[in-house]
Every structure is written in C-alpha cells, then in structure tokens.
Coordinates of N, CA and C in Angstrom, one line a residue:
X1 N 11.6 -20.1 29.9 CA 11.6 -20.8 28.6 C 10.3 -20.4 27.9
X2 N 10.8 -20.1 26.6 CA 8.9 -19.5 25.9 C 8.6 -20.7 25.0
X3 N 7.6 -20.7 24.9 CA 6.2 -21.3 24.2 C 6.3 -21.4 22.8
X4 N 6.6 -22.2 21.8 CA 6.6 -22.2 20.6 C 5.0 -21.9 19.9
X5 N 4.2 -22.4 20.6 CA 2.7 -22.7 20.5 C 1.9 -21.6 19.9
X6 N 1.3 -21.4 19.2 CA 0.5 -20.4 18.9 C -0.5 -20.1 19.9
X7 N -1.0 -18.8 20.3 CA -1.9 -18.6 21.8 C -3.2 -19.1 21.4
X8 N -4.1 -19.9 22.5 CA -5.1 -20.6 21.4 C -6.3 -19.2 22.0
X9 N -7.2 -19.1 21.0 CA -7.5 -18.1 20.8 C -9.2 -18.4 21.6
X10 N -10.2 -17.1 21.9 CA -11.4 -17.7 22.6 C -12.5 -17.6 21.5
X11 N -13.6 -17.9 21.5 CA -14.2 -18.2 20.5 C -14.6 -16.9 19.4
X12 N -15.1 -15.5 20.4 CA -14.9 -14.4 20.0 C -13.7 -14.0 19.3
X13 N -12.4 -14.7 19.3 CA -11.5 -14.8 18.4 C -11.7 -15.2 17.3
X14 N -12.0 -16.0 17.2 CA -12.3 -17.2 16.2 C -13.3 -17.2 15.1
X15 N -14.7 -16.3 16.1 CA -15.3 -16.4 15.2 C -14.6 -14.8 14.2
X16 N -14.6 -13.8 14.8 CA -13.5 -12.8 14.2 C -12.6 -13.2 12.9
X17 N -11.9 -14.1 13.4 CA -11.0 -14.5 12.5 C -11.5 -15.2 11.4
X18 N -12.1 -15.8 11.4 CA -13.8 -16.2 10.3 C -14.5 -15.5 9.4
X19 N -14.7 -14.7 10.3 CA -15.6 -13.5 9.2 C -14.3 -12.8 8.4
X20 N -13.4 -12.4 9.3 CA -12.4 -11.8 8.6 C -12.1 -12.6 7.2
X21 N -11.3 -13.6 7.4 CA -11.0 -14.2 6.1 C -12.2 -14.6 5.2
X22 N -13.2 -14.8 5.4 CA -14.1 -15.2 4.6 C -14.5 -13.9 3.7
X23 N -14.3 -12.7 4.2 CA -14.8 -11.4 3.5 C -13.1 -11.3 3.1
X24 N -12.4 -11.7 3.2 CA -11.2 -11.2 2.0 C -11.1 -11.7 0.7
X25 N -11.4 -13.2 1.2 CA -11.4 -14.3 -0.1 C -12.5 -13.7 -0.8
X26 N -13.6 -13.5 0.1 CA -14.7 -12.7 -1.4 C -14.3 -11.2 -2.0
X27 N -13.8 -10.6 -1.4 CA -13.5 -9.2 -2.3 C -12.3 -9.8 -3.2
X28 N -11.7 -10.8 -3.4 CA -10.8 -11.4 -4.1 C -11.6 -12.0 -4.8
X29 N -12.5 -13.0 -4.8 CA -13.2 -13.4 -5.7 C -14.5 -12.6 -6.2
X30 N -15.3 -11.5 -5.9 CA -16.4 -10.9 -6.2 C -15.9 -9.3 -6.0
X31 N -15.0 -9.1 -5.5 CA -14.5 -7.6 -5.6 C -15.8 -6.7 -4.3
X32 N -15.5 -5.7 -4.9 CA -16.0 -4.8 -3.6 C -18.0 -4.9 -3.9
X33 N -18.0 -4.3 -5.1 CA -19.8 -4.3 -5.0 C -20.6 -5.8 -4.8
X34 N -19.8 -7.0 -5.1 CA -20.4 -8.2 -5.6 C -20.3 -8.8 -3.5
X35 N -19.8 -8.0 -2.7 CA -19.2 -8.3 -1.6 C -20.6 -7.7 -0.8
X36 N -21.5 -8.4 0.0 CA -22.1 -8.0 1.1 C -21.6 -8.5 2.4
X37 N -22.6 -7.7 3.4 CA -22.3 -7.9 4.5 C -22.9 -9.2 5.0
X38 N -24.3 -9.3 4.4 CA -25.9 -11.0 4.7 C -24.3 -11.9 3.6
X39 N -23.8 -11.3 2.8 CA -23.4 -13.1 2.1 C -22.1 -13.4 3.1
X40 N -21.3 -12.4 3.5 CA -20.3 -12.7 4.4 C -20.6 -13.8 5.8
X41 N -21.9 -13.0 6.2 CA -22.1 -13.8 7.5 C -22.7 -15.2 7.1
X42 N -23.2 -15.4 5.7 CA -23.6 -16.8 5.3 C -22.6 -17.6 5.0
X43 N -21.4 -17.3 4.5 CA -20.1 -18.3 3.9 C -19.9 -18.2 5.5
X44 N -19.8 -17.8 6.4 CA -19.0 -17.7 7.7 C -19.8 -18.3 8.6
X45 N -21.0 -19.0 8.6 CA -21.6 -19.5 9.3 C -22.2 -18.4 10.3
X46 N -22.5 -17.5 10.4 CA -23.6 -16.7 11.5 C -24.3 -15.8 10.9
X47 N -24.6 -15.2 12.0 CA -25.5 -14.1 11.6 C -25.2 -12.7 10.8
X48 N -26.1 -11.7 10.8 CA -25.8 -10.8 10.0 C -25.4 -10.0 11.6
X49 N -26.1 -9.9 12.4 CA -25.8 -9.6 14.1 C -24.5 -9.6 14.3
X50 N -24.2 -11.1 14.7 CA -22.6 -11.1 14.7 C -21.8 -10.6 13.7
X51 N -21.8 -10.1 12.8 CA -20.5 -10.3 11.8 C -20.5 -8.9 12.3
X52 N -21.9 -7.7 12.0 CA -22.1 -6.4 12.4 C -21.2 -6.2 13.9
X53 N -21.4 -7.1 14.6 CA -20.7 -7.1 16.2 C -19.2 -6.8 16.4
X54 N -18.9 -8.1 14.9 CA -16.9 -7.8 14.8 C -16.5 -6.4 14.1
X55 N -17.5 -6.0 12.8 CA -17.0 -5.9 12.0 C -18.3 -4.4 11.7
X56 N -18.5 -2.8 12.4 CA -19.5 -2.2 11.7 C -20.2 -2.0 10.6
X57 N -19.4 -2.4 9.7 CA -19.7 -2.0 8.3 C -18.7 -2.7 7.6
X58 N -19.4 -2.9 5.9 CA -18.4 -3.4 4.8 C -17.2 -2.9 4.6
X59 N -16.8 -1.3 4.6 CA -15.6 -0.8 4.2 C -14.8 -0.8 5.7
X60 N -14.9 -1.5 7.0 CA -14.3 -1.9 8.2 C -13.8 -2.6 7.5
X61 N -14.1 -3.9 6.7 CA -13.8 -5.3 6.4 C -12.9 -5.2 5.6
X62 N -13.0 -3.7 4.5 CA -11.8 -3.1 3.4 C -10.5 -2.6 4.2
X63 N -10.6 -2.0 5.4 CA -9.6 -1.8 5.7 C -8.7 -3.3 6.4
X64 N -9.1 -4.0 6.5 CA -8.6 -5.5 6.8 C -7.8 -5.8 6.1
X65 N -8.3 -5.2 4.2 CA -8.1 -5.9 3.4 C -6.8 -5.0 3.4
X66 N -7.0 -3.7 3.4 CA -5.8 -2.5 2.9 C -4.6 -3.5 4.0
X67 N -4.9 -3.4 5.1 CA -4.0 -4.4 6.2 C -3.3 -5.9 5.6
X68 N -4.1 -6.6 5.1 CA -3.4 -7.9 4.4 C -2.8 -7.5 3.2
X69 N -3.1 -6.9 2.4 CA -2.6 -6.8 1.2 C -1.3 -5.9 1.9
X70 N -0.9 -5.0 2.5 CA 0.2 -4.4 3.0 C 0.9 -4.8 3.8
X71 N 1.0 -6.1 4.6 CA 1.7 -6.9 5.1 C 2.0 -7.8 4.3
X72 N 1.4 -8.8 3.6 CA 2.2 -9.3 2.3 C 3.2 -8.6 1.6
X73 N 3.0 -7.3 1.9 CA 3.7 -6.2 0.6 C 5.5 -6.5 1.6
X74 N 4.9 -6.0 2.6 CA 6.2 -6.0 3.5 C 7.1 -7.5 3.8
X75 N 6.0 -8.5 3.7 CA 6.7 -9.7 4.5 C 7.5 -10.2 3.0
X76 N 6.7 -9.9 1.5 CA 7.7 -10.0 -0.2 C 9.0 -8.8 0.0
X77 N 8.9 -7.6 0.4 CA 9.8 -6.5 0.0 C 11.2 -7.1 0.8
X78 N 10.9 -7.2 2.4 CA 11.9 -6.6 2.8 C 13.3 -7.8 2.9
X79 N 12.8 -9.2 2.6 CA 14.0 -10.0 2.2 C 14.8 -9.7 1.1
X80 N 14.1 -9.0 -0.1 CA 15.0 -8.9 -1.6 C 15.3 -7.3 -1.0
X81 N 14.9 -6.4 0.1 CA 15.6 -5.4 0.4 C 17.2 -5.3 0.8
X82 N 17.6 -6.9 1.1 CA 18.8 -7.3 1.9 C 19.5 -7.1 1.1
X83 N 19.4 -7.6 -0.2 CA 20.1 -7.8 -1.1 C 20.8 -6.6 -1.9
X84 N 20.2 -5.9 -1.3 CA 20.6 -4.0 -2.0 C 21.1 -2.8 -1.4
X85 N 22.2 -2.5 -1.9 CA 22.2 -1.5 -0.9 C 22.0 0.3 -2.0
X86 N 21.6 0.0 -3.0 CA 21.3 1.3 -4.2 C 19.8 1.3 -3.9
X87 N 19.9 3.0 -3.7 CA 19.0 3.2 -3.4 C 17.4 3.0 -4.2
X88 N 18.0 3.8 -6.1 CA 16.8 3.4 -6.8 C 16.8 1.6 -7.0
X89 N 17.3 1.0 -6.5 CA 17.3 -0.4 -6.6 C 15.9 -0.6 -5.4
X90 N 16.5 -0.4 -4.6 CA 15.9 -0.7 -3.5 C 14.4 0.3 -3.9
X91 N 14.2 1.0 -4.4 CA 12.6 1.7 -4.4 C 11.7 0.9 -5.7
X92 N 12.8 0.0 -6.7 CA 12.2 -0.3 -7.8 C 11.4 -1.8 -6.6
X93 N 12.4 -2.0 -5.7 CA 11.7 -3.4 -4.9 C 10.8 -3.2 -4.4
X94 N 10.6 -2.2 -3.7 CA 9.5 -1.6 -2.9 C 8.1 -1.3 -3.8
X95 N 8.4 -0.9 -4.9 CA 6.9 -0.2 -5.8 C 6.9 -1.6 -6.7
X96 N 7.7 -2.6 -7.3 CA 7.1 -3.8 -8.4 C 6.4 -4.9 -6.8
X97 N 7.1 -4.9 -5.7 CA 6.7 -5.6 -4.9 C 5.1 -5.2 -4.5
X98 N 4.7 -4.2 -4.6 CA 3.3 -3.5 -4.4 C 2.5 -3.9 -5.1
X99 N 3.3 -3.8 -6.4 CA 2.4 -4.2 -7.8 C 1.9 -5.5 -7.9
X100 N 2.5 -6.2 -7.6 CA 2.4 -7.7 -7.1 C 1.3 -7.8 -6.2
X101 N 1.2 -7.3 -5.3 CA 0.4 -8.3 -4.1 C -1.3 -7.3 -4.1
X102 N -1.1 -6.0 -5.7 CA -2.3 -5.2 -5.8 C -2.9 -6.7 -6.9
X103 N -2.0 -6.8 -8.1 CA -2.4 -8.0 -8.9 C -3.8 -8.4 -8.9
X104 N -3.6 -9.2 -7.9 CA -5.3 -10.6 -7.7 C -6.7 -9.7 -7.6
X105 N -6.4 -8.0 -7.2 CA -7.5 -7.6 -7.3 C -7.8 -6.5 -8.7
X106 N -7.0 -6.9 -9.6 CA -7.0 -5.7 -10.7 C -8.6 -6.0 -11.2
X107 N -9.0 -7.2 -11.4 CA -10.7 -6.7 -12.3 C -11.5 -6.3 -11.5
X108 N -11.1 -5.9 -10.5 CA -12.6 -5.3 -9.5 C -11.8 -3.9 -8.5
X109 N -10.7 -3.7 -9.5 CA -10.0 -2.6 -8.9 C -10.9 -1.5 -9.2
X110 N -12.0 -1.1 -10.1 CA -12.4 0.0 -10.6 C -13.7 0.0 -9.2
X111 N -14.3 -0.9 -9.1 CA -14.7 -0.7 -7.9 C -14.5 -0.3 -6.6
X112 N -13.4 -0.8 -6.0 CA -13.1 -0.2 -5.3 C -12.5 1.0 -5.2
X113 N -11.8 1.7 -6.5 CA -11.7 3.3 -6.8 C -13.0 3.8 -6.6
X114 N -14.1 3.3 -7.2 CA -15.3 4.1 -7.0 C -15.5 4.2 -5.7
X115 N -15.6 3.6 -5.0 CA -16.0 3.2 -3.5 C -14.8 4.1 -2.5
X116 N -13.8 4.5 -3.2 CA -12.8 5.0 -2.0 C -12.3 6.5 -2.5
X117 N -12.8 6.7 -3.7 CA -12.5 8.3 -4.6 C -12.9 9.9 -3.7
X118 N -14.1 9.6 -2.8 CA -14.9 10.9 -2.2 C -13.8 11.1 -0.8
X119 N -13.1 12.3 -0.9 CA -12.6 12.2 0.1 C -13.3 12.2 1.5
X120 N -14.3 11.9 1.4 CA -14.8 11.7 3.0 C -15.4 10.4 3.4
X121 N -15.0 9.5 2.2 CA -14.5 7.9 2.4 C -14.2 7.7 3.6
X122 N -14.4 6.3 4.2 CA -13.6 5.8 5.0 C -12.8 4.7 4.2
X123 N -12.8 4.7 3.3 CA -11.8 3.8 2.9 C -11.1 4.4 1.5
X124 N -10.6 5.8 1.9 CA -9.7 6.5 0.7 C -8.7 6.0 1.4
X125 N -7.3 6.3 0.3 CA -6.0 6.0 1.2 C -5.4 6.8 2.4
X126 N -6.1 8.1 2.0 CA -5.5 8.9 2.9 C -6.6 9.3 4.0
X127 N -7.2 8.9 3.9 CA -8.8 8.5 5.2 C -7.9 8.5 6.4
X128 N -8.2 9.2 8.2 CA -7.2 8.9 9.0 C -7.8 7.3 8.9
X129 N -8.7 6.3 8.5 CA -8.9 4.9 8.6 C -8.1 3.8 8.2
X130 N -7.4 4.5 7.2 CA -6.2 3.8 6.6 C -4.8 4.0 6.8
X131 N -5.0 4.9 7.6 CA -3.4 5.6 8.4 C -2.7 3.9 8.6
X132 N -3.4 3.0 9.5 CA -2.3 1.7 9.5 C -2.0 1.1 8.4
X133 N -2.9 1.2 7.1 CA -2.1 0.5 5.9 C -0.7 1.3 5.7
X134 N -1.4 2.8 5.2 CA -0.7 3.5 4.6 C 0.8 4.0 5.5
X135 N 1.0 3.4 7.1 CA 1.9 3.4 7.5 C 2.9 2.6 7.3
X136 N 2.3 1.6 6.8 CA 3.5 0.3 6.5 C 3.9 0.3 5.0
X137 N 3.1 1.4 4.2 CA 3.8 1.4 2.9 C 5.0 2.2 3.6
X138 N 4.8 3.7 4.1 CA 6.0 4.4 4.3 C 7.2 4.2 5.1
X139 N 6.5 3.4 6.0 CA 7.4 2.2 7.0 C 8.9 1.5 5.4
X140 N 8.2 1.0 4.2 CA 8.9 0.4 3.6 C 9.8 1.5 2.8
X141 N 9.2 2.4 2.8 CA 9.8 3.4 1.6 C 11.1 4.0 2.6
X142 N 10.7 4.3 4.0 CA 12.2 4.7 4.9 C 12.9 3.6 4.9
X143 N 12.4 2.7 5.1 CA 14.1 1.2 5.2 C 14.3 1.4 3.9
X144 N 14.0 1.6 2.9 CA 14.3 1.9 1.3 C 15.5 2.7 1.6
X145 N 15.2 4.0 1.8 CA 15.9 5.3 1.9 C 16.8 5.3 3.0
X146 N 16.6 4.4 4.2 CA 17.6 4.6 5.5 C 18.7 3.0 5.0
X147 N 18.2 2.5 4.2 CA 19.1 1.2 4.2 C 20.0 1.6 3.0
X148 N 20.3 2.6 2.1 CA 21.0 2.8 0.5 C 21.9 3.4 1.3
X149 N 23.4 3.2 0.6 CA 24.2 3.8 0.7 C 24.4 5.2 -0.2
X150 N 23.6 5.3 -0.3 CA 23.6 7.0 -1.5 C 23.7 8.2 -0.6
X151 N 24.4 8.6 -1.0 CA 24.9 10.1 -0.3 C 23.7 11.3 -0.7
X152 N 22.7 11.4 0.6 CA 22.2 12.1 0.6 C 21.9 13.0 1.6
X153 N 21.3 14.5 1.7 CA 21.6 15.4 2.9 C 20.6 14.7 3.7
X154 N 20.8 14.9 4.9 CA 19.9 14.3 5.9 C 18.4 14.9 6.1
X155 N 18.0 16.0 6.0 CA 16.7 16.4 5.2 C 16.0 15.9 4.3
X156 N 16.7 15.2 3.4 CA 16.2 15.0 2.2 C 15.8 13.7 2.6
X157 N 17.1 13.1 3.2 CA 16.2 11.5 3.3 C 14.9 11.5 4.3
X158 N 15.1 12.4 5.6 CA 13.5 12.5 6.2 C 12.3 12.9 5.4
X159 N 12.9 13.6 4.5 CA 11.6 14.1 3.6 C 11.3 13.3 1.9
X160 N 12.0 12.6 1.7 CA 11.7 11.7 0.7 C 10.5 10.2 0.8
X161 N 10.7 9.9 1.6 CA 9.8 8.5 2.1 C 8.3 9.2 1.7
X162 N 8.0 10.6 2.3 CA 6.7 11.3 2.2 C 6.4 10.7 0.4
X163 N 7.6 11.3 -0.1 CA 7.5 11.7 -1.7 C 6.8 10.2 -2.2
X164 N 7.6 9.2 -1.8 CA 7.5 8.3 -2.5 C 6.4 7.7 -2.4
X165 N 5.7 7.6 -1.3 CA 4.1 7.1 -0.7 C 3.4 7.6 -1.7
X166 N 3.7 9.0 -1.9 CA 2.2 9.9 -3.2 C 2.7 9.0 -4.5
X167 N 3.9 8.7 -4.8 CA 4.1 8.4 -6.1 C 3.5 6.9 -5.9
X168 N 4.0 6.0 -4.9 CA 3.5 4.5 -4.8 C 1.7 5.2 -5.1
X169 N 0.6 5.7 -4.5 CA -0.5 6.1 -4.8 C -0.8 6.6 -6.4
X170 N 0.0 7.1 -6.7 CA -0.4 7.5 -7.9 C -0.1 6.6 -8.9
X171 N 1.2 5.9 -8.4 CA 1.0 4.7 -9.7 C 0.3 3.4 -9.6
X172 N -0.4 3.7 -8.3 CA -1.6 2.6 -8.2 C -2.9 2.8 -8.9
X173 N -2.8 4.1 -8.9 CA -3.8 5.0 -10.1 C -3.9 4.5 -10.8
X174 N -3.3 4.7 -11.6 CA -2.7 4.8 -13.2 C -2.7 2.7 -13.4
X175 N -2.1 1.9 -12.3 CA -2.6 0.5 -12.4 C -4.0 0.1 -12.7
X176 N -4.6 1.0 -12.2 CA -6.6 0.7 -12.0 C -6.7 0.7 -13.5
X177 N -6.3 1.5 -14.2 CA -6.9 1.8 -15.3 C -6.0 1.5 -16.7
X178 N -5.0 0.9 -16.6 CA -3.8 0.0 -17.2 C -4.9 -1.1 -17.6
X179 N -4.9 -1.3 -19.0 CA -5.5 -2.5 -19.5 C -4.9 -3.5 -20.8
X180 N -3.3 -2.5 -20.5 CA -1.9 -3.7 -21.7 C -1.8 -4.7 -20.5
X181 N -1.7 -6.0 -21.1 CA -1.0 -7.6 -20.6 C 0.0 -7.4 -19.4
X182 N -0.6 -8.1 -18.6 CA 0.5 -7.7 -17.2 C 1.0 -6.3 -17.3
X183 N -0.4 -6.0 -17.5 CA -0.1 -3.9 -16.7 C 1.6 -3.5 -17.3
X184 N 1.7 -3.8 -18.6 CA 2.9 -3.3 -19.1 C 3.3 -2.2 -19.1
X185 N 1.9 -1.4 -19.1 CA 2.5 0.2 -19.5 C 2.5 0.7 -17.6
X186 N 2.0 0.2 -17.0 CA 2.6 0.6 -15.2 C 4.3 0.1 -15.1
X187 N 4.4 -1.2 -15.5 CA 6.1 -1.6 -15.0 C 6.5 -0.4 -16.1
X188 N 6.3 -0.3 -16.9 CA 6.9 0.9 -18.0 C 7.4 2.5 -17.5
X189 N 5.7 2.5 -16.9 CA 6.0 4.2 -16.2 C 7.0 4.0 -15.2
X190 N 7.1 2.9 -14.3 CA 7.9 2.7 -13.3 C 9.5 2.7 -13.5
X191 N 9.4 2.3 -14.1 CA 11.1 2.2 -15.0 C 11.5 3.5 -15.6
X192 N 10.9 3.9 -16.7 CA 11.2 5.4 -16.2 C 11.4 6.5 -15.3
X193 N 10.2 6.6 -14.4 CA 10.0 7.4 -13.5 C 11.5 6.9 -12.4
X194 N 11.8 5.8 -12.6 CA 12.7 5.4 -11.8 C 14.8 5.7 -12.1
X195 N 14.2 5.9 -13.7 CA 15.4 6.2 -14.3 C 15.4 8.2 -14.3
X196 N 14.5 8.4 -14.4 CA 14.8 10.1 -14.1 C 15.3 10.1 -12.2
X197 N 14.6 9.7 -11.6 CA 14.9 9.4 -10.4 C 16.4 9.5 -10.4
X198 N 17.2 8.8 -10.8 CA 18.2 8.2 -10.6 C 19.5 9.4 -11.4
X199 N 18.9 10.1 -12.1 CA 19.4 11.4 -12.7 C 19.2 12.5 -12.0
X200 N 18.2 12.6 -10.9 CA 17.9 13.6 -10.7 C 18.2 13.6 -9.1
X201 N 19.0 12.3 -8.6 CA 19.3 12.0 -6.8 C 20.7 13.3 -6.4
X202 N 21.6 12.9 -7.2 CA 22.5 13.6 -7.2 C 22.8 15.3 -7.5
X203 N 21.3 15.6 -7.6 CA 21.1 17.3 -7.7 C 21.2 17.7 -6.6
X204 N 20.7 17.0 -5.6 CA 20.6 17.2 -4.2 C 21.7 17.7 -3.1
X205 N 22.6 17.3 -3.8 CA 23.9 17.4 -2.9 C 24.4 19.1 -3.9
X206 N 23.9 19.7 -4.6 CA 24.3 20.7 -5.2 C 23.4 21.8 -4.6
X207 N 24.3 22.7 -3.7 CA 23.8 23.8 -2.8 C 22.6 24.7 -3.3
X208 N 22.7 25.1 -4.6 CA 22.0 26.1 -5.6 C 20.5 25.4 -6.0
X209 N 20.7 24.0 -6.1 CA 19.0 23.3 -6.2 C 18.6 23.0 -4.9
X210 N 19.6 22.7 -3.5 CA 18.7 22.2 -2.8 C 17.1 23.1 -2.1
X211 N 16.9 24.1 -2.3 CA 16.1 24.9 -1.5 C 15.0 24.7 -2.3
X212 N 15.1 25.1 -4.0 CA 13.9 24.5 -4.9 C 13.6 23.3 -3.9
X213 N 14.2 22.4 -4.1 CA 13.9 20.8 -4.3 C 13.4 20.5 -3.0
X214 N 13.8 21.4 -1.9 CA 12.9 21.5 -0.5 C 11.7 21.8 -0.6
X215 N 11.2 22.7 -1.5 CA 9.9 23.3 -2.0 C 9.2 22.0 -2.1
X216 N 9.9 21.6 -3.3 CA 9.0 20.6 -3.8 C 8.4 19.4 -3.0
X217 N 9.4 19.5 -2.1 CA 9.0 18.2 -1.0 C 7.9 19.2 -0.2
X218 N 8.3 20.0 0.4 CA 7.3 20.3 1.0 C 6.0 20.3 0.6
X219 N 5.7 20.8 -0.7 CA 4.3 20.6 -1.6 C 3.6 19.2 -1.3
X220 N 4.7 17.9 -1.3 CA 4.5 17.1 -1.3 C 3.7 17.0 0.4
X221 N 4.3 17.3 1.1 CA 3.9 17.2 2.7 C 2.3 18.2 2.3
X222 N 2.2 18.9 2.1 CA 0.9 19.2 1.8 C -0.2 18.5 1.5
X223 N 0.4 18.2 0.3 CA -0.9 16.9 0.1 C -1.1 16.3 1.0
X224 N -0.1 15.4 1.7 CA -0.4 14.3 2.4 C -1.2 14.6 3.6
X225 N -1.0 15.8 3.9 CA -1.3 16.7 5.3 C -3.0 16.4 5.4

C-alpha cells in the first residue's frame, strides 16, 4: 500500500528548497542584475556560505529558474494538448503557452538577454547547462508532432521538433524586445508564421520538395549542434 504523504525532507533539503524559492521570487520581482547572491541568503535567513554551498553561483540559481518556468510551460500545455489532434493547432498551444509563463519576466527580460547572449554563458539556451530546460521545451514540441493526426513522412516528424525549439527561441527573441500592449506584434508573428506553416506542411508529402526540405532541416540540426 503507498503513502499519499509527501517525503518529509532533511534539513539540507529545506534549507535548499529556501534559497531556491526565495531567489526565484526575486528574479521575478528584481530581474537578473537587481538579484544577488548576499541579498538571497538575507531574504532566506543564512549565510552567504550556505546559499554558495546549495547553490555555486547566481546563474546556477537561473538555471532553476529556466527549470520552473519550463515545467509550468509543460504542466499549462499538455492538458489543452488533449484537446487537439491538428497539428498547427497543437504547436500554436505549445509556443502561446510559452509566451505565458515567459510574461511575469518581460521587464527584466533585457537583462537576462544581456546576461545569457555570449555563447560561453552558462546560462545561454543552448549552454550544455540548460540542456534540462531546453529538453522539456522539445519534450513538448514531439508530443505536439507525435500526438497530430497529420500525415507526415516519418523523417520529417523526427526532424521537426529540432525545427521548432529554434523557432520557440527565436520568437522569444523577438518577445524581449516587443514593446506593443500584451506583446501584440509576438502573438502576431506567431499567427502568421503559424499560418505559412500550415501551407507549407503538406509540401512534404510531395517527393520533388522532400530532399530540399531535408536540407533545410538539417541546417537546422546544425545550429542546434
């Protein structure tokens, strides 16, 4: 018979779990520069010692953050994913759902672009540091693409999820620096880019484009690489 109980945790848990939250709520309310390591261990009750103990450094604490904000992403997506079985349906849920749970941090978004721009970041997206966020966006973008009933060659669906992670990244881009009322001109690009999408799914099944369009994906795997 199992345990409904939550496992009670040891103090080294605890305190962990303390500092963690207490440095999320402040990059949420003070964003990345306004965020130290001395003010974290002061809202959290300890030392500068301890927090350094859980936690090496400030951008350790950002990848926490990449980790919560992307498990929200997933625990919003994948119920309204039920609901669909079209594919650009299902990707428009996946990337407005993103947009959502980036939201709370848009006025201190420019900072953390500064902070994560140099590719030898530890906290760029594609940093191996961020491999666990950036797994659970692509985690969503394959149930996107494995859950549609769209007639697609089976290559294409292994190699699409790639595609769409760069695009979720680039239209996070383009969010940072969106400054129309509820980021209108991002839901905008999205709706487009989502409507050529949806003209251009069915090229795939036509023997004469597919090898281009293999190219193109591949290019794609490049970057990511």
């Amino acid at each position: 018979m199992f345990s409904s109980e939550a496992p009670v945790l040891t103090k080294s848990e605890r305190t962990r779990a303390q500092i963690r939250e207490v440095a999320l709520r402040s990059f949420r309310e003070r964003g990345y520069d306004g965020t130290t390591i001395r003010l974290i261990a002061q809202e959290a009750g300890v030392s500068v010692g301890t927090t350094n103990y859980h936690f090496a450094s400030k951008n350790q604490l950002v990848q926490e953050l990449y980790l919560d904000v992307q498990q929200a992403h997933r625990d919003a997506a994948e119920p309204m994913l039920a609901a669909s079985d079209d594919l650009v349906e299902r990707l428009r849920i996946v990337y407005s759902s993103g947009l959502d749970q980036l939201e709370p941090y848009h006025a201190f978004a420019p900072e953390f672009l500064s902070a994560a721009v140099s590719p030898r970041s530890p906290i760029n997206p594609l940093s191996e540091e961020s491999a666990p966020a950036l797994a659970i966006i692509e985690g969503l973008f394959r149930d996107a693409v494995d859950g549609s009933t769209d007639r697609l060659p089976d290559d294409f669906r292994d190699r699409l999820p790639h595609a769409f992670v760069l695009a979720h990244l680039l239209l996070a881009l383009f969010w940072v620096y969106d400054r129309s009322p509820d980021r209108r001109r991002t839901r905008a690009l999205l709706d487009r880019g989502l409507r050529l999408l949806k003209l251009a799914l069915p090229l795939t099944r036509l023997p004469l484009l597919r090898a281009p369009l293999r190219e193109m994906l591949d290019l794609v795997a490049d970057v990511r690489s």
